[in-house]
CSV table of C-alpha atoms in Angstrom, one decimal:
chain,number,residue,atom,x,y,z
A,838,MET,CA,148.9,162.5,48.4
A,839,LYS,CA,145.5,163.3,49.8
A,840,PHE,CA,144.7,165.4,46.6
A,841,LEU,CA,145.7,162.5,44.4
A,842,LEU,CA,143.4,160.1,46.3
A,843,ILE,CA,140.5,162.5,46.0
A,844,ALA,CA,141.2,163.0,42.3
A,845,LEU,CA,141.3,159.3,41.7
A,846,SER,CA,138.1,158.7,43.6
A,847,PHE,CA,136.3,161.5,41.7
A,848,ALA,CA,137.5,160.0,38.4
A,849,ALA,CA,136.2,156.6,39.3
A,850,LEU,CA,132.7,158.1,40.0
A,851,LEU,CA,132.4,160.0,36.7
A,852,PRO,CA,131.8,157.0,34.4
A,853,GLY,CA,129.1,155.8,36.8
A,854,CYS,CA,127.2,159.1,36.4
A,855,SER,CA,126.5,158.6,32.7
A,856,GLU,CA,123.7,156.3,31.6
A,857,PRO,CA,124.3,153.3,29.3
A,858,THR,CA,123.3,153.9,25.7
A,859,GLU,CA,120.9,150.9,25.8
A,860,ARG,CA,119.0,152.5,28.7
A,861,ILE,CA,118.7,155.8,26.9
A,862,GLU,CA,117.4,154.1,23.8
A,863,ASN,CA,114.9,152.0,25.8
A,864,LYS,CA,113.6,155.1,27.4
A,865,LEU,CA,113.1,156.7,24.0
A,866,MET,CA,111.1,153.7,22.7
A,867,ASP,CA,108.8,153.9,25.7
A,868,TYR,CA,108.3,157.6,25.3
A,869,LEU,CA,107.6,157.2,21.5
A,870,GLN,CA,105.0,154.5,22.2
A,871,ASP,CA,103.3,156.8,24.7
A,872,ASP,CA,103.3,159.6,22.1
A,873,LEU,CA,101.9,157.4,19.4
A,874,LYS,CA,99.1,156.2,21.7
A,875,PHE,CA,98.3,159.7,22.7
A,876,MET,CA,98.2,160.9,19.0
A,877,VAL,CA,95.8,158.1,18.1
A,878,ALA,CA,93.5,158.7,21.1
A,879,GLU,CA,93.4,162.5,20.3
A,880,THR,CA,92.5,161.8,16.6
A,881,ILE,CA,89.8,159.3,17.6
A,882,ARG,CA,88.4,161.8,20.1
A,883,SER,CA,88.4,164.7,17.7
A,884,SER,CA,87.2,163.0,14.5
A,885,LYS,CA,84.8,160.3,16.0
A,886,ASP,CA,85.7,158.3,12.9
A,887,LYS,CA,88.2,155.5,13.5
A,888,GLY,CA,88.3,154.9,9.7
A,889,VAL,CA,90.8,157.8,9.2
A,890,LEU,CA,93.5,155.9,11.0
A,891,LEU,CA,95.8,153.3,9.7
A,892,ASP,CA,95.0,149.8,11.0
A,893,THR,CA,98.5,149.9,12.7
A,894,PRO,CA,99.7,153.4,13.2
A,895,TYR,CA,103.5,153.5,13.5
A,896,TYR,CA,106.6,155.7,13.9
A,897,ARG,CA,110.0,155.7,12.2
A,898,VAL,CA,113.1,157.0,13.9
A,899,LYS,CA,114.8,159.1,11.2
A,900,ASP,CA,117.8,160.4,13.2
A,901,PHE,CA,119.3,159.3,16.5
A,902,ARG,CA,122.6,160.8,17.9
A,903,LEU,CA,124.5,160.4,21.1
A,904,PHE,CA,126.6,163.4,22.2
A,905,ASP,CA,130.1,163.4,23.7
A,906,GLY,CA,132.2,165.8,25.7
A,907,ALA,CA,131.0,169.4,26.1
A,908,GLU,CA,127.9,168.8,24.0
A,909,ALA,CA,126.7,166.1,26.4
A,910,ARG,CA,126.7,168.3,29.6
A,911,ILE,CA,123.1,169.2,29.2
A,912,TYR,CA,121.7,166.9,26.5
A,913,ALA,CA,123.2,163.4,25.9
A,914,ALA,CA,121.2,162.4,22.9
A,915,TYR,CA,118.9,163.6,20.1
A,916,ALA,CA,116.2,161.9,18.1
A,917,GLU,CA,114.0,162.9,15.1
A,918,VAL,CA,110.9,160.8,14.6
A,919,ASP,CA,108.1,160.6,12.0
A,920,PHE,CA,104.7,159.4,13.1
A,921,PHE,CA,102.3,157.9,10.6
A,922,ILE,CA,98.7,157.6,11.7
A,923,TYR,CA,96.5,158.5,8.8
A,924,LYS,CA,95.2,156.1,6.2
A,925,ASP,CA,94.2,158.2,3.2
A,926,ILE,CA,96.1,161.4,4.0
A,927,ALA,CA,99.7,161.7,2.8
A,928,MET,CA,100.7,163.6,5.9
A,929,HIS,CA,102.8,162.8,9.0
A,930,GLU,CA,104.0,164.4,12.2
A,931,LYS,CA,107.7,165.1,12.7
A,932,ARG,CA,108.8,165.3,16.3
A,933,LYS,CA,112.2,166.1,17.8
A,934,TYR,CA,113.4,164.9,21.1
A,935,ARG,CA,116.5,165.4,23.3
A,936,TYR,CA,117.7,163.5,26.3
A,937,ASP,CA,118.2,165.7,29.4
A,938,VAL,CA,121.2,164.6,31.4
A,939,ASN,CA,120.0,166.2,34.7
A,940,THR,CA,116.5,164.7,34.7
A,941,ARG,CA,117.6,161.5,32.9
A,942,GLY,CA,114.6,161.6,30.6
A,943,TRP,CA,113.5,162.5,27.1
A,944,ASP,CA,112.0,165.9,26.3
A,945,ARG,CA,109.9,166.6,23.2
A,946,TYR,CA,110.7,170.1,22.0
A,947,LYS,CA,109.3,170.4,18.5
A,948,LYS,CA,106.3,169.1,16.6
A,949,GLU,CA,105.4,169.9,13.0
A,950,TRP,CA,103.1,168.4,10.3
A,951,LYS,CA,104.7,167.4,7.0
A,952,PHE,CA,103.1,166.5,3.7
A,953,GLY,CA,104.1,163.3,2.1
A,954,ALA,CA,103.8,159.6,2.6
A,955,ASP,CA,106.4,157.4,4.3
A,956,SER,CA,109.4,157.3,1.9
A,957,LEU,CA,109.9,153.6,2.8
A,958,GLY,CA,106.2,152.8,2.1
A,959,ASN,CA,103.3,152.4,4.5
A,960,ARG,CA,103.0,149.1,6.4
A,961,GLU,CA,99.6,148.4,4.9
């Protein structure tokens, strides 16, 4: 009987340990905004010419996945994001992120430059 009570208590706690999807997505959006601001600031600092930047730099989430079961023990989510900051250069930065279950935060683990304009068209 005591074992059953402990097992039921433990089972009731498990759903409370995982974060809601909405919170994970909101944390990603905050992280992406910070990355975009940093990229723009670094470009301005290194080029001294603000004219190379789009009037409104932006990012586009290309892939977002939530993991279940054994896959979610370490990382609960994955995102692939393209950042567009340059006005006259058909180039963008692709970044990959994963959501760490233990730290409850997003981790950027890959950055690479790609040639080509936004397939959905620039905002300008």
